[in-house]
mmCIF file of C-alpha atoms in Angstrom:
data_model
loop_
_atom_site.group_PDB
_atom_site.id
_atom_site.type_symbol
_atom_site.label_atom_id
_atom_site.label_comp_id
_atom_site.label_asym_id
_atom_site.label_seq_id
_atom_site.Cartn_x
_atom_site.Cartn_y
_atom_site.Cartn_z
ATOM 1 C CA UNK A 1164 -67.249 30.042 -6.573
ATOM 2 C CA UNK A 1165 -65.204 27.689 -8.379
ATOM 3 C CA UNK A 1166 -61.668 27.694 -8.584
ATOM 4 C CA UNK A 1167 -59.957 29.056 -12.076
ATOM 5 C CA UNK A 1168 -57.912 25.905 -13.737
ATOM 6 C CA UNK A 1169 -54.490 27.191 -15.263
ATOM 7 C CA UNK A 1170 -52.484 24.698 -17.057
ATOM 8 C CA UNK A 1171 -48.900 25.249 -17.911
ATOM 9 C CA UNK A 1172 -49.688 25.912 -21.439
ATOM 10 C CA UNK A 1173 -52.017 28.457 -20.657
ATOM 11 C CA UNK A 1174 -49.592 30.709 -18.446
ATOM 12 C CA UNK A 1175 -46.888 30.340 -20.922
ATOM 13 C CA UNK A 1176 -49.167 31.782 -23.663
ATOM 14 C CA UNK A 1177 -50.504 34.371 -21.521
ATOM 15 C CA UNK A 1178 -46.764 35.808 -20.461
ATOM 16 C CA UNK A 1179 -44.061 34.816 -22.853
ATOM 17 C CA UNK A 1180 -41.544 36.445 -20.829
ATOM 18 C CA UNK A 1181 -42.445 34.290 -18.306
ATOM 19 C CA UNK A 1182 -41.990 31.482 -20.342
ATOM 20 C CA UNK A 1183 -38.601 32.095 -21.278
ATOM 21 C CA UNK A 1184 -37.936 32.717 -17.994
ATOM 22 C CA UNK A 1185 -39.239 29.288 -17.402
ATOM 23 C CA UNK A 1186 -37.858 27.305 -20.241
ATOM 24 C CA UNK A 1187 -34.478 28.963 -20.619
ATOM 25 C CA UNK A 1188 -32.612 27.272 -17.880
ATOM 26 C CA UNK A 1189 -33.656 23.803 -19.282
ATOM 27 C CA UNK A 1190 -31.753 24.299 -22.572
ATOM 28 C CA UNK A 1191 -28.360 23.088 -23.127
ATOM 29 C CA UNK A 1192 -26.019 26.065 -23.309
ATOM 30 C CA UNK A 1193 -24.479 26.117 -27.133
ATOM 31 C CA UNK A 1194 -20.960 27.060 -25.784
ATOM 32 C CA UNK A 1195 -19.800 23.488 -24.695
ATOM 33 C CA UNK A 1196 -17.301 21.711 -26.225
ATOM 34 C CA UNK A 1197 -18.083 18.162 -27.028
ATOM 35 C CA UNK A 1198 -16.067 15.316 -26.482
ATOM 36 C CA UNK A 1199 -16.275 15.259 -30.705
ATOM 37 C CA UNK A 1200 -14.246 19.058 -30.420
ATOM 38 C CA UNK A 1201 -11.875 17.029 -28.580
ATOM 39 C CA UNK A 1202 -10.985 14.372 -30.902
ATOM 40 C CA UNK A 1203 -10.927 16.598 -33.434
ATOM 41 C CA UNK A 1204 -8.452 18.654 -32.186
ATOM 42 C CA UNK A 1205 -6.209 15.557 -30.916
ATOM 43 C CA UNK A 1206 -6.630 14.498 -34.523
ATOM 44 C CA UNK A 1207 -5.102 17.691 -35.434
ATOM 45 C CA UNK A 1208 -2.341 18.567 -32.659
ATOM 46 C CA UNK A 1209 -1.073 15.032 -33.033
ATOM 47 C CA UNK A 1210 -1.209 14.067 -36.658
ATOM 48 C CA UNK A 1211 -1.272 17.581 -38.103
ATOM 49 C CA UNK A 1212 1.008 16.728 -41.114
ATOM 50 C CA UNK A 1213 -0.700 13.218 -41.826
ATOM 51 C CA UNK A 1214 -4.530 14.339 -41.434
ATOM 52 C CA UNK A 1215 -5.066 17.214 -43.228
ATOM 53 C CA UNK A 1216 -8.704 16.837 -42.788
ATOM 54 C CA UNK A 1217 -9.000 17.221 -38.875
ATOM 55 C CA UNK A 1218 -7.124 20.638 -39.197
ATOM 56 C CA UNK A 1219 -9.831 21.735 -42.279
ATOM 57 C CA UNK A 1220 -13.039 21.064 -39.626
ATOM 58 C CA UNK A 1221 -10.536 23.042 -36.956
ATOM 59 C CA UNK A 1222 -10.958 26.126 -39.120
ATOM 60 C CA UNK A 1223 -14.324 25.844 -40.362
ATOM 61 C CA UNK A 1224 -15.262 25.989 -36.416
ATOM 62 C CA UNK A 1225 -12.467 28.462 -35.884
ATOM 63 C CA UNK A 1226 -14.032 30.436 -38.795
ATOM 64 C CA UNK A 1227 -17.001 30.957 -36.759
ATOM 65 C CA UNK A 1228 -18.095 33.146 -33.237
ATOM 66 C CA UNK A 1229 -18.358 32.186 -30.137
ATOM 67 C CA UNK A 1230 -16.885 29.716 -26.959
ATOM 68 C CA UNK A 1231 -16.693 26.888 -29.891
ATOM 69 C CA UNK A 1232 -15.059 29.181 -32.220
ATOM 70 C CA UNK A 1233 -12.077 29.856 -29.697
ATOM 71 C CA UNK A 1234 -11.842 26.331 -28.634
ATOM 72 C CA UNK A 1235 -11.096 25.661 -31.888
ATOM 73 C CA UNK A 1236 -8.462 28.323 -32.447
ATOM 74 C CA UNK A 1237 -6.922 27.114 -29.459
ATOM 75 C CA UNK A 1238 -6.338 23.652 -31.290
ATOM 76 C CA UNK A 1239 -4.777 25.659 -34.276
ATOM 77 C CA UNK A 1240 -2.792 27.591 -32.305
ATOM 78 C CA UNK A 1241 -0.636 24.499 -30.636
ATOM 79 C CA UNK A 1242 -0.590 22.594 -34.049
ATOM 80 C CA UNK A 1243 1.362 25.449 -35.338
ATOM 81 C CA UNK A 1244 3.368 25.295 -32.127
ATOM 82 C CA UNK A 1245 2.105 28.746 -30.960
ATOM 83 C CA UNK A 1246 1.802 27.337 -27.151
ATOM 84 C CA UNK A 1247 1.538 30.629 -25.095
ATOM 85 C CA UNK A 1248 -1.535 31.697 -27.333
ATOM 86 C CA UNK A 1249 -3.302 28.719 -27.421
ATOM 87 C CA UNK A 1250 -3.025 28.849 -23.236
ATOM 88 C CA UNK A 1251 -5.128 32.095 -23.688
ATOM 89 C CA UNK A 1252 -7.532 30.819 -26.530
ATOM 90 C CA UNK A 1253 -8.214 27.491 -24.175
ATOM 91 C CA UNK A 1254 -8.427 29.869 -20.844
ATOM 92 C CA UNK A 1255 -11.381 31.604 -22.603
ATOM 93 C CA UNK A 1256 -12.747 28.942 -23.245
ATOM 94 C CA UNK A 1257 -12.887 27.364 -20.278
ATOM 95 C CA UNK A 1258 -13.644 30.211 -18.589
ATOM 96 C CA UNK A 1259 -16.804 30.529 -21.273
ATOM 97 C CA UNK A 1260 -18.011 27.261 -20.370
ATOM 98 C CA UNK A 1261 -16.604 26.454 -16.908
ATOM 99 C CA UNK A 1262 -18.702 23.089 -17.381
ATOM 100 C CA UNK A 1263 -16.542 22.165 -19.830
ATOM 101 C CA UNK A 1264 -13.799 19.430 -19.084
ATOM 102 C CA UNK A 1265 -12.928 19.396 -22.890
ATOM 103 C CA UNK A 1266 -11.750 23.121 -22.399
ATOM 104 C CA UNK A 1267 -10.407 22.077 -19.076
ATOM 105 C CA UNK A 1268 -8.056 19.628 -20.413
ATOM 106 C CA UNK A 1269 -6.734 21.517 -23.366
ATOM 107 C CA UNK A 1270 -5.728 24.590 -21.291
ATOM 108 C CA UNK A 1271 -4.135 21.941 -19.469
ATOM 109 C CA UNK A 1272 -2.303 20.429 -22.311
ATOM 110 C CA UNK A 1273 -1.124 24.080 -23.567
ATOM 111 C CA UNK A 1274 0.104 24.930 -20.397
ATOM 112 C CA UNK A 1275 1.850 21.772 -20.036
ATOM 113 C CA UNK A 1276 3.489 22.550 -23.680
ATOM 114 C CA UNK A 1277 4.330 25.813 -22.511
ATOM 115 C CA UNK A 1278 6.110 24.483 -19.222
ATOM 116 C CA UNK A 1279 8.146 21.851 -21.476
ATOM 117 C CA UNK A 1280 9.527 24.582 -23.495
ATOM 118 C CA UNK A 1281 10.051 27.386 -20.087
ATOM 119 C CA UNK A 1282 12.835 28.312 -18.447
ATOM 120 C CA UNK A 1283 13.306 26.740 -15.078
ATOM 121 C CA UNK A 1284 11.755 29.762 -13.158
ATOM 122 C CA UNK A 1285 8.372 29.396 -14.803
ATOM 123 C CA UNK A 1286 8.447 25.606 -15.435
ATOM 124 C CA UNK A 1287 7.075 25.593 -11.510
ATOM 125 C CA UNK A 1288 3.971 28.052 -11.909
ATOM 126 C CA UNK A 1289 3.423 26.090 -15.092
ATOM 127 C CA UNK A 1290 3.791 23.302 -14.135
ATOM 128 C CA UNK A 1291 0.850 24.049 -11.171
ATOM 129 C CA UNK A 1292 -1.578 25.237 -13.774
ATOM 130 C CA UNK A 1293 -1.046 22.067 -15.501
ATOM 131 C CA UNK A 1294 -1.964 20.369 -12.727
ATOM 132 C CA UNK A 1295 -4.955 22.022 -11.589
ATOM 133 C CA UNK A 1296 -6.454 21.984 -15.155
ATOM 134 C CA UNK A 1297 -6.644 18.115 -15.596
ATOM 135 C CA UNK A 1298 -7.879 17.795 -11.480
ATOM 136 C CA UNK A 1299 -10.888 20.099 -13.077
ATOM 137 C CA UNK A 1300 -11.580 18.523 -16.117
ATOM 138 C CA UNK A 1301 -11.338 14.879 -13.528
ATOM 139 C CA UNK A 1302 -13.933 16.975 -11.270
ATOM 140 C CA UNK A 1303 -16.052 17.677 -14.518
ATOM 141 C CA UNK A 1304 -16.080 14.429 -15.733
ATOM 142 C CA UNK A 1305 -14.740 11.296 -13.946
ATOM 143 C CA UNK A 1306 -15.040 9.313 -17.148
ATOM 144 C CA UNK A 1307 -13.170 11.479 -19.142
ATOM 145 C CA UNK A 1308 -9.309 9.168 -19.663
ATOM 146 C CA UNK A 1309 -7.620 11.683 -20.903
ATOM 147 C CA UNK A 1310 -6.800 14.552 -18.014
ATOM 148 C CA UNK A 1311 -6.402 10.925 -15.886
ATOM 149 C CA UNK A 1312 -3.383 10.006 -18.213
ATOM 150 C CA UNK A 1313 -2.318 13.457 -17.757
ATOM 151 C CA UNK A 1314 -1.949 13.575 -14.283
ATOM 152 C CA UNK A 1315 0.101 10.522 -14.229
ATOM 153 C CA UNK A 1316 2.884 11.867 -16.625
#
């Protein structure tokens, strides 16, 4: 009795749960923030006054749901100087994408605005989570500069 030939194509018709079983872990997850998000919010954190334009794509994103949506609140949040919230904004984030080194960074950035303006009792803690932010986003991504420079202020 010969043996029955199933291709790949064939199985995946016959059971399409089983093919999105299958397929799903191949796809790129739609909650990571690209080293474009990044620039982006640089852009507007650093030049907020002098490039209008980087905050207007900042809250078109932040106008939207989702991982990418917070991200980009986050961004708003320490152009208008709001530090402590955009520490929570990046945290979920990062903790929505813990692939991200992007997320990992900023968190690290907020919490290192957040230490700058602390009193000396929570400088410390701050200070730690700084720290451990940018060694992640280095883990994540060893070709990513900026949690490098980071550590080295």
């Amino acid at each position: 009795m010969p043996r029955p030939r199933f291709t790949l194509a064939a199985v995946l018709l016959a059971a399409p749960p089983l093919a999105a079983l299958l397929v799903a872990p191949l796809a790129r997850p739609l909650v990571a923030q690209s080293p474009e998000d990044g620039r982006n919010c640089a852009r507007a954190v650093d030049d907020a006054a002098r490039n209008p334009d980087a905050r207007g794509r900042l809250q078109a994103l932040a106008a939207a749901a989702g991982p990418v949506a917070t991200f980009a609140q986050g961004c708003l949040a320490l152009v208008d100087g709001q530090y402590a919230r955009a520490g929570d904004l990046f945290d979920r984030a990062a903790t929505a994408n813990p692939a991200s080194a992007v997320a990992q960074f900023w968190l690290g950035r907020a919490y290192g605005e957040q230490a700058q303006r602390a009193n000396v009792f929570k400088q410390a803690a701050l200070a730690r989570r700084t720290k451990a932010a940018f060694e992640r986003a280095v883990q994540l991504d060893a070709s990513y500069v900026d949690p490098r420079e980071g550590l080295l202020q």
